[in-house]
GROMACS .gro file of C-alpha atoms in nm:
model
  497
    1MET     CA    1   7.836  12.827  15.992
    2THR     CA    2   8.188  12.933  16.090
    3LEU     CA    3   8.232  13.309  16.124
    4LEU     CA    4   8.562  13.497  16.137
    5SER     CA    5   8.755  13.356  16.432
    6PRO     CA    6   8.960  13.583  16.661
    7THR     CA    7   9.199  13.297  16.743
    8PRO     CA    8   9.443  13.219  16.457
    9ARG     CA    9   9.539  12.854  16.419
   10GLY     CA   10   9.836  12.897  16.187
   11LEU     CA   11   9.964  12.656  15.927
   12LEU     CA   12   9.746  12.364  15.832
   13THR     CA   13   9.863  12.010  15.882
   14GLY     CA   14   9.731  11.735  15.662
   15ASP     CA   15   9.537  11.580  15.949
   16ARG     CA   16   9.379  11.908  16.050
   17TYR     CA   17   9.282  11.980  15.690
   18ARG     CA   18   9.106  11.645  15.653
   19ALA     CA   19   8.928  11.685  15.986
   20GLU     CA   20   8.804  12.034  15.900
   21LEU     CA   21   8.632  11.910  15.583
   22ASP     CA   22   8.391  11.717  15.806
   23ASP     CA   23   8.198  12.035  15.885
   24GLY     CA   24   7.835  11.956  15.807
   25ARG     CA   25   7.837  12.101  15.457
   26GLU     CA   26   7.558  12.002  15.220
   27LEU     CA   27   7.759  11.819  14.953
   28TYR     CA   28   7.606  11.582  14.697
   29LEU     CA   29   7.756  11.331  14.454
   30ASP     CA   30   7.542  11.114  14.227
   31GLY     CA   31   7.231  11.190  14.428
   32GLN     CA   32   7.388  11.096  14.761
   33ARG     CA   33   7.478  11.339  15.038
   34ILE     CA   34   7.843  11.309  15.139
   35ALA     CA   35   7.900  11.367  15.508
   36ASP     CA   36   8.281  11.376  15.506
   37PRO     CA   37   8.454  11.428  15.169
   38ALA     CA   38   8.800  11.349  15.307
   39SER     CA   39   8.693  10.991  15.385
   40HIS     CA   40   8.476  10.926  15.077
   41PRO     CA   41   8.639  10.715  14.801
   42ALA     CA   42   8.556  10.972  14.534
   43PHE     CA   43   8.734  11.256  14.713
   44ARG     CA   44   8.984  11.088  14.945
   45PRO     CA   45   9.281  11.052  14.702
   46ALA     CA   46   9.274  11.422  14.612
   47ALA     CA   47   9.223  11.523  14.975
   48ASP     CA   48   9.516  11.304  15.078
   49GLU     CA   49   9.738  11.460  14.813
   50LEU     CA   50   9.649  11.811  14.930
   51ALA     CA   51   9.717  11.698  15.286
   52ARG     CA   52  10.059  11.566  15.182
   53LEU     CA   53  10.147  11.898  15.021
   54LEU     CA   54  10.028  12.095  15.323
   55ASP     CA   55  10.246  11.881  15.549
   56LEU     CA   56  10.553  11.981  15.346
   57GLN     CA   57  10.522  12.330  15.496
   58HIS     CA   58  10.622  12.183  15.831
   59GLU     CA   59  10.939  12.008  15.712
   60PRO     CA   60  11.255  12.199  15.814
   61GLU     CA   61  11.414  12.186  15.468
   62HIS     CA   62  11.111  12.358  15.311
   63ARG     CA   63  11.017  12.595  15.590
   64GLU     CA   64  11.186  12.913  15.462
   65LEU     CA   65  11.060  12.863  15.108
   66LEU     CA   66  10.702  12.764  15.185
   67THR     CA   67  10.628  12.980  15.490
   68TRP     CA   68  10.686  13.331  15.628
   69LYS     CA   69  10.663  13.504  15.967
   70ASP     CA   70  10.346  13.714  15.998
   71PRO     CA   71  10.431  14.024  16.203
   72GLU     CA   72  10.070  14.071  16.319
   73SER     CA   73  10.002  13.726  16.462
   74GLY     CA   74  10.362  13.616  16.517
   75LEU     CA   75  10.277  13.289  16.340
   76ARG     CA   76  10.444  13.126  16.047
   77LEU     CA   77  10.196  13.129  15.759
   78ALA     CA   78  10.184  12.986  15.408
   79ARG     CA   79  10.411  13.179  15.171
   80ALA     CA   80  10.131  13.212  14.916
   81TYR     CA   81   9.942  13.433  15.162
   82GLN     CA   82  10.232  13.680  15.199
   83PRO     CA   83  10.147  14.019  15.043
   84PRO     CA   84  10.466  14.101  14.849
   85THR     CA   85  10.595  14.455  14.894
   86THR     CA   86  10.914  14.422  14.688
   87LEU     CA   87  11.026  14.251  14.369
   88GLU     CA   88  11.237  14.009  14.572
   89GLU     CA   89  10.936  13.908  14.784
   90LEU     CA   90  10.740  13.850  14.463
   91ARG     CA   91  11.018  13.627  14.331
   92VAL     CA   92  11.024  13.428  14.654
   93GLN     CA   93  10.650  13.377  14.610
   94ARG     CA   94  10.721  13.250  14.258
   95ARG     CA   95  10.983  13.003  14.384
   96SER     CA   96  10.740  12.878  14.646
   97ALA     CA   97  10.469  12.830  14.383
   98GLU     CA   98  10.718  12.654  14.155
   99PHE     CA   99  10.793  12.406  14.432
  100TRP     CA  100  10.422  12.342  14.498
  101HIS     CA  101  10.329  12.299  14.132
  102ALA     CA  102  10.630  12.080  14.057
  103GLN     CA  103  10.512  11.849  14.336
  104ALA     CA  104  10.168  11.840  14.167
  105LEU     CA  105  10.303  11.808  13.810
  106GLY     CA  106  10.120  12.124  13.711
  107GLN     CA  107   9.781  11.955  13.749
  108GLN     CA  108   9.628  12.159  14.033
  109GLY     CA  109   9.469  12.461  13.870
  110ARG     CA  110   9.298  12.563  14.191
  111SER     CA  111   9.576  12.482  14.430
  112PRO     CA  112   9.595  12.662  14.764
  113ALA     CA  113   9.898  12.844  14.620
  114PHE     CA  114   9.675  12.988  14.346
  115MET     CA  115   9.373  13.080  14.554
  116ALA     CA  116   9.575  13.240  14.835
  117SER     CA  117   9.709  13.487  14.579
  118ILE     CA  118   9.351  13.597  14.505
  119ALA     CA  119   9.299  13.661  14.877
  120VAL     CA  120   9.611  13.878  14.858
  121GLY     CA  121   9.446  14.062  14.569
  122VAL     CA  122   9.131  14.125  14.773
  123TYR     CA  123   9.351  14.261  15.053
  124ASP     CA  124   9.533  14.489  14.808
  125PHE     CA  125   9.200  14.624  14.676
  126ARG     CA  126   9.058  14.696  15.019
  127HIS     CA  127   9.110  15.074  14.997
  128ARG     CA  128   8.914  15.096  14.674
  129LEU     CA  129   8.636  14.882  14.823
  130ALA     CA  130   8.624  15.121  15.117
  131THR     CA  131   8.535  15.407  14.882
  132ALA     CA  132   8.199  15.238  14.822
  133ASP     CA  133   8.145  15.158  15.190
  134PRO     CA  134   8.408  15.176  15.468
  135ARG     CA  135   8.274  14.845  15.601
  136PHE     CA  136   8.365  14.668  15.277
  137GLY     CA  137   8.732  14.764  15.296
  138ALA     CA  138   8.750  14.655  15.659
  139ASN     CA  139   8.569  14.329  15.575
  140ALA     CA  140   8.813  14.252  15.294
  141GLU     CA  141   9.113  14.303  15.522
  142ALA     CA  142   8.960  14.098  15.806
  143TRP     CA  143   8.871  13.813  15.568
  144TYR     CA  144   9.220  13.806  15.419
  145ARG     CA  145   9.378  13.788  15.764
  146TYR     CA  146   9.135  13.516  15.872
  147CYS     CA  147   9.219  13.305  15.567
  148ALA     CA  148   9.594  13.362  15.596
  149GLN     CA  149   9.620  13.309  15.971
  150ASN     CA  150   9.422  12.985  15.951
  151ASP     CA  151   9.580  12.866  15.623
  152LEU     CA  152   9.238  12.809  15.465
  153VAL     CA  153   9.198  12.620  15.138
  154LEU     CA  154   8.983  12.839  14.913
  155SER     CA  155   8.770  12.813  14.602
  156HIS     CA  156   8.610  13.086  14.396
  157ALA     CA  157   8.288  13.112  14.198
  158LEU     CA  158   8.259  13.330  13.889
  159GLY     CA  159   8.046  13.178  13.614
  160ASP     CA  160   7.670  13.190  13.589
  161PRO     CA  161   7.448  12.893  13.499
  162GLN     CA  162   7.431  12.783  13.134
  163ILE     CA  163   7.055  12.818  13.099
  164ASP     CA  164   7.005  13.065  12.814
  165ARG     CA  165   7.305  13.278  12.733
  166SER     CA  166   7.105  13.465  12.469
  167ALA     CA  167   6.877  13.607  12.738
  168SER     CA  168   6.931  13.869  13.009
  169PRO     CA  169   6.896  13.809  13.383
  170LEU     CA  170   6.679  14.119  13.379
  171ASP     CA  171   6.423  13.902  13.198
  172ASP     CA  172   6.491  13.580  13.390
  173PRO     CA  173   6.658  13.640  13.729
  174ASP     CA  174   6.753  13.273  13.762
  175LEU     CA  175   7.020  13.333  13.499
  176ALA     CA  176   7.250  13.489  13.761
  177LEU     CA  177   7.310  13.500  14.134
  178ARG     CA  178   7.119  13.795  14.279
  179VAL     CA  179   7.058  13.982  14.602
  180LEU     CA  180   6.703  13.926  14.725
  181GLU     CA  181   6.710  14.154  15.024
  182GLU     CA  182   6.919  14.344  15.276
  183ASN     CA  183   6.849  14.333  15.648
  184GLU     CA  184   7.024  14.415  15.973
  185ARG     CA  185   7.216  14.084  15.965
  186GLY     CA  186   7.336  14.094  15.606
  187ILE     CA  187   7.222  14.021  15.252
  188VAL     CA  188   7.018  13.726  15.126
  189VAL     CA  189   7.126  13.577  14.792
  190ARG     CA  190   6.959  13.331  14.559
  191GLY     CA  191   7.090  13.160  14.245
  192ALA     CA  192   7.374  12.938  14.131
  193LYS     CA  193   7.738  12.953  14.028
  194GLN     CA  194   7.939  12.731  13.795
  195LEU     CA  195   8.202  12.602  13.766
  196THR     CA  196   8.340  12.609  14.119
  197THR     CA  197   8.659  12.409  14.107
  198LEU     CA  198   8.779  12.250  14.433
  199ALA     CA  199   8.459  12.343  14.621
  200PRO     CA  200   8.410  11.992  14.769
  201LEU     CA  201   8.763  12.006  14.914
  202ALA     CA  202   8.782  12.373  15.019
  203HIS     CA  203   8.698  12.556  15.339
  204GLU     CA  204   8.558  12.872  15.181
  205VAL     CA  205   8.433  13.014  14.853
  206LEU     CA  206   8.489  13.367  14.725
  207VAL     CA  207   8.206  13.486  14.501
  208TYR     CA  208   8.249  13.784  14.273
  209LEU     CA  209   8.117  13.941  13.956
  210SER     CA  210   8.169  13.758  13.628
  211ALA     CA  211   8.213  14.092  13.441
  212SER     CA  212   7.881  14.041  13.264
  213PHE     CA  213   7.657  14.302  13.420
  214THR     CA  214   7.716  14.661  13.320
  215ASP     CA  215   7.355  14.774  13.286
  216ASN     CA  216   7.250  15.009  13.565
  217ARG     CA  217   6.931  14.810  13.604
  218ALA     CA  218   7.134  14.496  13.684
  219GLU     CA  219   7.281  14.623  14.010
  220LYS     CA  220   7.119  14.346  14.214
  221PHE     CA  221   7.350  14.100  14.037
  222VAL     CA  222   7.666  14.288  14.139
  223VAL     CA  223   7.794  14.143  14.465
  224TRP     CA  224   8.122  14.019  14.613
  225PHE     CA  225   8.130  13.808  14.926
  226ALA     CA  226   8.290  13.504  15.089
  227LEU     CA  227   8.128  13.217  15.275
  228PRO     CA  228   8.232  12.892  15.439
  229LEU     CA  229   8.109  12.599  15.234
  230ASN     CA  230   7.899  12.476  15.525
  231ALA     CA  231   7.685  12.792  15.526
  232PRO     CA  232   7.312  12.712  15.574
  233GLY     CA  233   7.130  12.697  15.242
  234LEU     CA  234   7.450  12.656  15.037
  235ILE     CA  235   7.434  12.333  14.836
  236THR     CA  236   7.740  12.188  14.659
  237LEU     CA  237   7.678  11.945  14.373
  238ALA     CA  238   7.995  11.763  14.263
  239ARG     CA  239   8.041  11.622  13.915
  240GLU     CA  240   8.125  11.259  13.841
  241PRO     CA  241   8.479  11.174  13.963
  242LEU     CA  242   8.740  11.130  13.691
  243GLY     CA  243   9.015  10.951  13.877
  244THR     CA  244   8.868  10.602  13.913
  245ALA     CA  245   8.786  10.315  13.677
  246PRO     CA  246   8.617   9.977  13.726
  247TRP     CA  247   8.875   9.761  13.551
  248GLY     CA  248   9.177   9.804  13.774
  249HIS     CA  249   9.387  10.028  13.551
  250GLY     CA  250   9.621  10.249  13.745
  251HIS     CA  251   9.519  10.614  13.756
  252PRO     CA  252   9.800  10.779  13.952
  253ILE     CA  253   9.740  11.126  13.804
  254GLY     CA  254   9.362  11.143  13.804
  255ALA     CA  255   9.322  10.988  14.147
  256ARG     CA  256   9.555  11.241  14.308
  257TYR     CA  257   9.472  11.555  14.114
  258ASP     CA  258   9.104  11.542  14.024
  259GLU     CA  259   9.023  11.871  14.195
  260GLN     CA  260   8.650  11.824  14.149
  261ASP     CA  261   8.429  12.087  13.991
  262ALA     CA  262   8.092  12.173  14.137
  263MET     CA  263   7.772  12.369  14.098
  264LEU     CA  264   7.685  12.588  14.394
  265PHE     CA  265   7.316  12.650  14.467
  266PHE     CA  266   7.238  12.944  14.695
  267ASP     CA  267   6.897  12.864  14.842
  268ASP     CA  268   6.821  13.205  14.996
  269VAL     CA  269   7.154  13.212  15.177
  270LEU     CA  270   7.222  13.478  15.438
  271VAL     CA  271   7.561  13.644  15.389
  272PRO     CA  272   7.654  13.832  15.710
  273TRP     CA  273   7.756  14.194  15.658
  274GLU     CA  274   8.107  14.115  15.780
  275ARG     CA  275   8.152  13.893  15.474
  276VAL     CA  276   8.027  14.138  15.209
  277PHE     CA  277   8.300  14.318  15.012
  278LEU     CA  278   8.110  14.496  14.735
  279LEU     CA  279   7.746  14.561  14.654
  280ARG     CA  280   7.564  14.714  14.354
  281ASP     CA  281   7.870  14.895  14.213
  282ALA     CA  282   7.940  14.759  13.865
  283ALA     CA  283   8.214  15.010  13.781
  284LEU     CA  284   8.412  14.925  14.095
  285ALA     CA  285   8.359  14.553  14.033
  286ARG     CA  286   8.498  14.581  13.679
  287GLU     CA  287   8.799  14.773  13.809
  288GLY     CA  288   8.855  14.517  14.081
  289LEU     CA  289   8.852  14.211  13.857
  290GLY     CA  290   9.190  14.295  13.709
  291ARG     CA  291   9.335  14.418  14.034
  292ILE     CA  292   9.255  14.123  14.256
  293ASN     CA  293   9.371  13.870  13.995
  294ALA     CA  294   9.712  14.027  13.934
  295TRP     CA  295   9.897  13.775  14.153
  296SER     CA  296   9.679  13.476  14.063
  297ALA     CA  297   9.750  13.530  13.691
  298TYR     CA  298  10.121  13.527  13.773
  299VAL     CA  299  10.097  13.211  13.986
  300GLY     CA  300   9.875  13.059  13.716
  301HIS     CA  301  10.163  13.094  13.470
  302VAL     CA  302  10.388  12.913  13.716
  303ARG     CA  303  10.141  12.626  13.723
  304TYR     CA  304  10.097  12.623  13.343
  305ARG     CA  305  10.472  12.613  13.286
  306GLU     CA  306  10.495  12.305  13.508
  307ARG     CA  307  10.209  12.140  13.317
  308LEU     CA  308  10.393  12.203  12.989
  309ARG     CA  309  10.712  12.059  13.136
  310THR     CA  310  10.518  11.751  13.246
  311LEU     CA  311  10.373  11.708  12.896
  312LEU     CA  312  10.718  11.752  12.741
  313ALA     CA  313  10.878  11.493  12.970
  314THR     CA  314  10.593  11.251  12.901
  315ALA     CA  315  10.622  11.299  12.524
  316THR     CA  316  11.000  11.248  12.539
  317LEU     CA  317  10.968  10.927  12.741
  318LEU     CA  318  10.705  10.797  12.498
  319ALA     CA  319  10.930  10.869  12.201
  320GLU     CA  320  11.227  10.700  12.364
  321SER     CA  321  11.023  10.395  12.465
  322ILE     CA  322  10.922  10.314  12.106
  323GLY     CA  323  11.242  10.425  11.933
  324VAL     CA  324  11.118  10.733  11.750
  325ASP     CA  325  11.309  10.998  11.947
  326SER     CA  326  11.566  11.038  11.666
  327PHE     CA  327  11.301  11.097  11.397
  328ARG     CA  328  11.313  11.449  11.258
  329ASN     CA  329  10.937  11.511  11.280
  330ILE     CA  330  10.926  11.385  11.639
  331GLN     CA  331  11.214  11.608  11.742
  332GLU     CA  332  11.039  11.902  11.576
  333ASP     CA  333  10.725  11.834  11.781
  334LEU     CA  334  10.930  11.800  12.099
  335GLY     CA  335  11.107  12.124  12.013
  336ARG     CA  336  10.775  12.301  11.973
  337LEU     CA  337  10.662  12.178  12.313
  338ALA     CA  338  10.994  12.276  12.469
  339GLY     CA  339  10.951  12.621  12.316
  340TYR     CA  340  10.612  12.658  12.479
  341ALA     CA  341  10.762  12.579  12.819
  342GLU     CA  342  11.049  12.825  12.762
  343LEU     CA  343  10.814  13.104  12.653
  344THR     CA  344  10.603  13.063  12.965
  345GLY     CA  345  10.917  13.125  13.169
  346TYR     CA  346  10.983  13.440  12.967
  347PHE     CA  347  10.632  13.564  13.042
  348LEU     CA  348  10.696  13.521  13.413
  349ASP     CA  349  11.021  13.714  13.384
  350ALA     CA  350  10.840  13.989  13.192
  351ALA     CA  351  10.570  14.010  13.460
  352GLU     CA  352  10.839  14.062  13.722
  353ASN     CA  353  11.028  14.322  13.516
  354ARG     CA  354  10.705  14.511  13.450
  355GLY     CA  355  10.600  14.493  13.814
  356ALA     CA  356  10.515  14.807  14.008
  357PRO     CA  357  10.386  14.916  14.348
  358THR     CA  358  10.009  14.937  14.392
  359ASP     CA  359   9.826  15.223  14.558
  360ALA     CA  360   9.796  14.999  14.865
  361GLY     CA  361  10.172  14.952  14.894
  362LEU     CA  362  10.209  14.600  14.756
  363PHE     CA  363  10.430  14.499  14.463
  364ALA     CA  364  10.221  14.358  14.180
  365PRO     CA  365  10.346  14.173  13.873
  366GLY     CA  366  10.300  14.353  13.545
  367ASP     CA  367  10.020  14.280  13.304
  368THR     CA  368  10.047  13.945  13.123
  369PHE     CA  369   9.706  13.945  12.959
  370ALA     CA  370   9.836  13.870  12.609
  371SER     CA  371  10.034  13.571  12.737
  372ARG     CA  372   9.717  13.431  12.894
  373VAL     CA  373   9.554  13.444  12.550
  374TRP     CA  374   9.859  13.271  12.402
  375SER     CA  375   9.846  13.002  12.670
  376ALA     CA  376   9.487  12.914  12.581
  377GLU     CA  377   9.575  12.910  12.211
  378VAL     CA  378   9.862  12.661  12.243
  379ALA     CA  379   9.712  12.440  12.515
  380GLY     CA  380   9.541  12.206  12.270
  381GLU     CA  381   9.850  12.173  12.051
  382ALA     CA  382  10.062  12.081  12.354
  383VAL     CA  383   9.828  11.791  12.429
  384ASP     CA  384   9.809  11.692  12.061
  385ILE     CA  385  10.188  11.652  12.046
  386VAL     CA  386  10.175  11.389  12.319
  387ARG     CA  387   9.887  11.217  12.140
  388ARG     CA  388  10.068  11.215  11.805
  389ILE     CA  389  10.377  11.057  11.955
  390GLY     CA  390  10.187  10.799  12.160
  391ALA     CA  391   9.942  10.738  11.872
  392SER     CA  392   9.747  10.411  11.894
  393GLY     CA  393   9.960  10.290  12.184
  394LEU     CA  394   9.772  10.532  12.408
  395LEU     CA  395   9.458  10.327  12.350
  396MET     CA  396   9.592   9.972  12.372
  397GLN     CA  397   9.790   9.886  12.682
  398PRO     CA  398   9.756   9.584  12.912
  399SER     CA  399   9.600   9.627  13.254
  400PRO     CA  400   9.757   9.497  13.576
  401GLY     CA  401   9.527   9.196  13.552
  402ASP     CA  402   9.648   9.124  13.199
  403LEU     CA  403  10.010   9.148  13.310
  404ALA     CA  404   9.949   8.901  13.592
  405HIS     CA  405   9.784   8.639  13.367
  406PRO     CA  406  10.023   8.349  13.290
  407ARG     CA  407   9.865   8.278  12.950
  408LEU     CA  408   9.891   8.643  12.837
  409ARG     CA  409  10.221   8.750  12.989
  410PRO     CA  410  10.456   8.580  12.735
  411HIS     CA  411  10.268   8.743  12.444
  412LEU     CA  412  10.269   9.079  12.618
  413GLU     CA  413  10.644   9.056  12.677
  414ARG     CA  414  10.704   8.964  12.315
  415TYR     CA  415  10.470   9.203  12.133
  416MET     CA  416  10.398   9.493  12.368
  417ARG     CA  417  10.741   9.570  12.511
  418GLY     CA  418  10.932   9.882  12.414
  419ARG     CA  419  11.285   9.969  12.311
  420GLY     CA  420  11.496   9.883  12.613
  421THR     CA  421  11.194   9.862  12.841
  422ASP     CA  422  10.973   9.577  12.953
  423VAL     CA  423  10.601   9.561  12.893
  424GLU     CA  424  10.505   9.651  13.247
  425ARG     CA  425  10.700   9.977  13.258
  426LYS     CA  426  10.592  10.071  12.906
  427SER     CA  427  10.226  10.007  12.984
  428ARG     CA  428  10.245  10.224  13.295
  429LEU     CA  429  10.404  10.506  13.096
  430PHE     CA  430  10.144  10.490  12.819
  431ARG     CA  431   9.855  10.472  13.064
  432LEU     CA  432   9.994  10.779  13.242
  433ALA     CA  433  10.014  10.960  12.907
  434TRP     CA  434   9.653  10.859  12.837
  435GLU     CA  435   9.549  11.003  13.172
  436LEU     CA  436   9.717  11.332  13.091
  437THR     CA  437   9.572  11.367  12.743
  438GLY     CA  438   9.292  11.129  12.659
  439ASP     CA  439   9.070  10.988  12.933
  440GLY     CA  440   8.810  11.179  13.131
  441PHE     CA  441   9.069  11.342  13.355
  442GLY     CA  442   9.291  11.438  13.062
  443GLN     CA  443   9.001  11.582  12.865
  444ARG     CA  444   8.891  11.781  13.168
  445GLN     CA  445   9.241  11.926  13.208
  446ASP     CA  446   9.252  12.014  12.838
  447LEU     CA  447   8.914  12.188  12.855
  448TYR     CA  448   9.020  12.365  13.173
  449GLU     CA  449   9.320  12.519  12.998
  450TYR     CA  450   9.095  12.649  12.722
  451VAL     CA  451   8.816  12.799  12.932
  452HIS     CA  452   8.948  12.900  13.274
  453ARG     CA  453   9.114  13.219  13.147
  454GLY     CA  454   8.782  13.343  13.012
  455ASP     CA  455   8.626  13.366  12.666
  456LEU     CA  456   8.913  13.348  12.417
  457ALA     CA  457   8.750  13.567  12.150
  458ARG     CA  458   8.668  13.836  12.405
  459ASN     CA  459   9.020  13.820  12.544
  460ARG     CA  460   9.172  13.861  12.196
  461ILE     CA  461   8.956  14.167  12.143
  462THR     CA  462   9.071  14.301  12.479
  463VAL     CA  463   9.436  14.255  12.375
  464TYR     CA  464   9.361  14.447  12.054
  465HIS     CA  465   9.204  14.736  12.242
  466ARG     CA  466   9.481  14.744  12.505
  467HIS     CA  467   9.771  14.739  12.264
  468ASP     CA  468   9.921  15.083  12.206
  469GLN     CA  469   9.950  15.139  11.830
  470SER     CA  470   9.993  15.514  11.850
  471GLU     CA  471  10.361  15.533  11.752
  472ALA     CA  472  10.339  15.284  11.466
  473ARG     CA  473  10.021  15.450  11.335
  474ALA     CA  474  10.184  15.791  11.352
  475ARG     CA  475  10.483  15.674  11.149
  476LEU     CA  476  10.262  15.519  10.885
  477LEU     CA  477  10.033  15.821  10.864
  478ALA     CA  478  10.331  16.053  10.833
  479LEU     CA  479  10.457  15.840  10.545
  480LEU     CA  480  10.117  15.846  10.376
  481ASP     CA  481  10.084  16.222  10.421
  482ALA     CA  482  10.433  16.303  10.289
  483GLU     CA  483  10.457  16.469   9.946
  484PRO     CA  484  10.577  16.205   9.697
  485ALA     CA  485  10.924  16.286   9.567
  486ALA     CA  486  10.933  16.365   9.194
  487GLU     CA  487  11.123  16.108   8.990
  488PRO     CA  488  11.408  16.259   8.784
  489ARG     CA  489  11.362  16.243   8.406
  490THR     CA  490  11.630  16.138   8.164
  491ASP     CA  491  11.665  16.289   7.815
  492ASP     CA  492  11.540  15.974   7.643
  493GLN     CA  493  11.213  15.970   7.840
  494GLU     CA  494  10.917  16.086   7.644
  495ALA     CA  495  10.669  16.327   7.793
  496PRO     CA  496  10.327  16.179   7.843
  497ALA     CA  497  10.085  16.235   7.555
   0.00000   0.00000   0.00000
């Protein structure tokens, strides 16, 4: 197991990233242990795409946008790891994230740009963690610097297993990750976490409270820590890959951007004290959840805006390819999708304008909780617009083998072409749209948008409780309490009997 290294290595290259994934981790796919995910067919396309993006940091034309000079180490580090102290630094971080997510078409929910911002949040919260135990604040700062100065690709684990959500872990401890014991070396944890996106392709996982445990008796379930994914006793179980198919259809989106989701099993795993950030303090954990995610919520909106722009461009190309782009109902749908993309930009602007310094001296974006609820609410409609425009054409497109067949090709050119486009280009466009909205990868992305921001009903209730109604209520109550004005009588009005 790799512990915190005193020798920073600086920015990742693609080659170094791939090599570092071959670290002896216990990773399983379809009942088989995978020794090196970067070279396995199920993981290699996504690993190669991440490697390509990491290499962009080293290109001179992107250097100032994607990297910054760390005054402590003297190294250039990934921009996403820079703790912003001013509004301008926050905006530079946004522009860097916009570049990254545009390269990935908004498909990488757990991109390094996203997860690095959570490490920044842990760093920002270090002083509050130190109030529980001075070691925890120091650990949080050391871990942040280790991740930043080595440009680590991170994952995080929040959710508990779906065994019996009607029961309490106080009755069945397997329902949640728990601390078994403390000793001179650290804590020993047992349990599982789902759904840990990007775990098969990450260096480290950050584990923290899922906001479920407020009962004083449940303190053994309250724990924050980080571990390398090759820690002894840590088992990673990957789900079935979504970016491949047996019939030769092109899957350019799914193959590159299937981030992989995983279950993590903690088989009595020792977490060294230097990697523990919080223990048995539910109140501090609840406070910290909002604090450490301030920057990741902001970067998440950057990613979501790019996804909406990708869906809009896809829908527009579909409409143009079959000659429906001038239809009033189609333009209305495209306008709705364009509006979603515009509004997401407004939310980012609002987060910046509401930003403020934290007690640790960083500059944090303002609260955008309501916009996260909105994003989950419109995510399905955004996908449905693409489906409505593509309609049955999303289902029936020729494969590369069909296009190459001399008996089929004349019929395909005659009956499956588009307006001003040949059958081959049209089929590639429609298959790409199917990937984004309909096949296993598309359905996973759609579900991700709905669930990754948390329970929608609970979040709506939170928005209700957070919203300040005091002024509007006061005006209405004053109106209700006012003495009704007497209506003037005219001479021809009769007095009531």
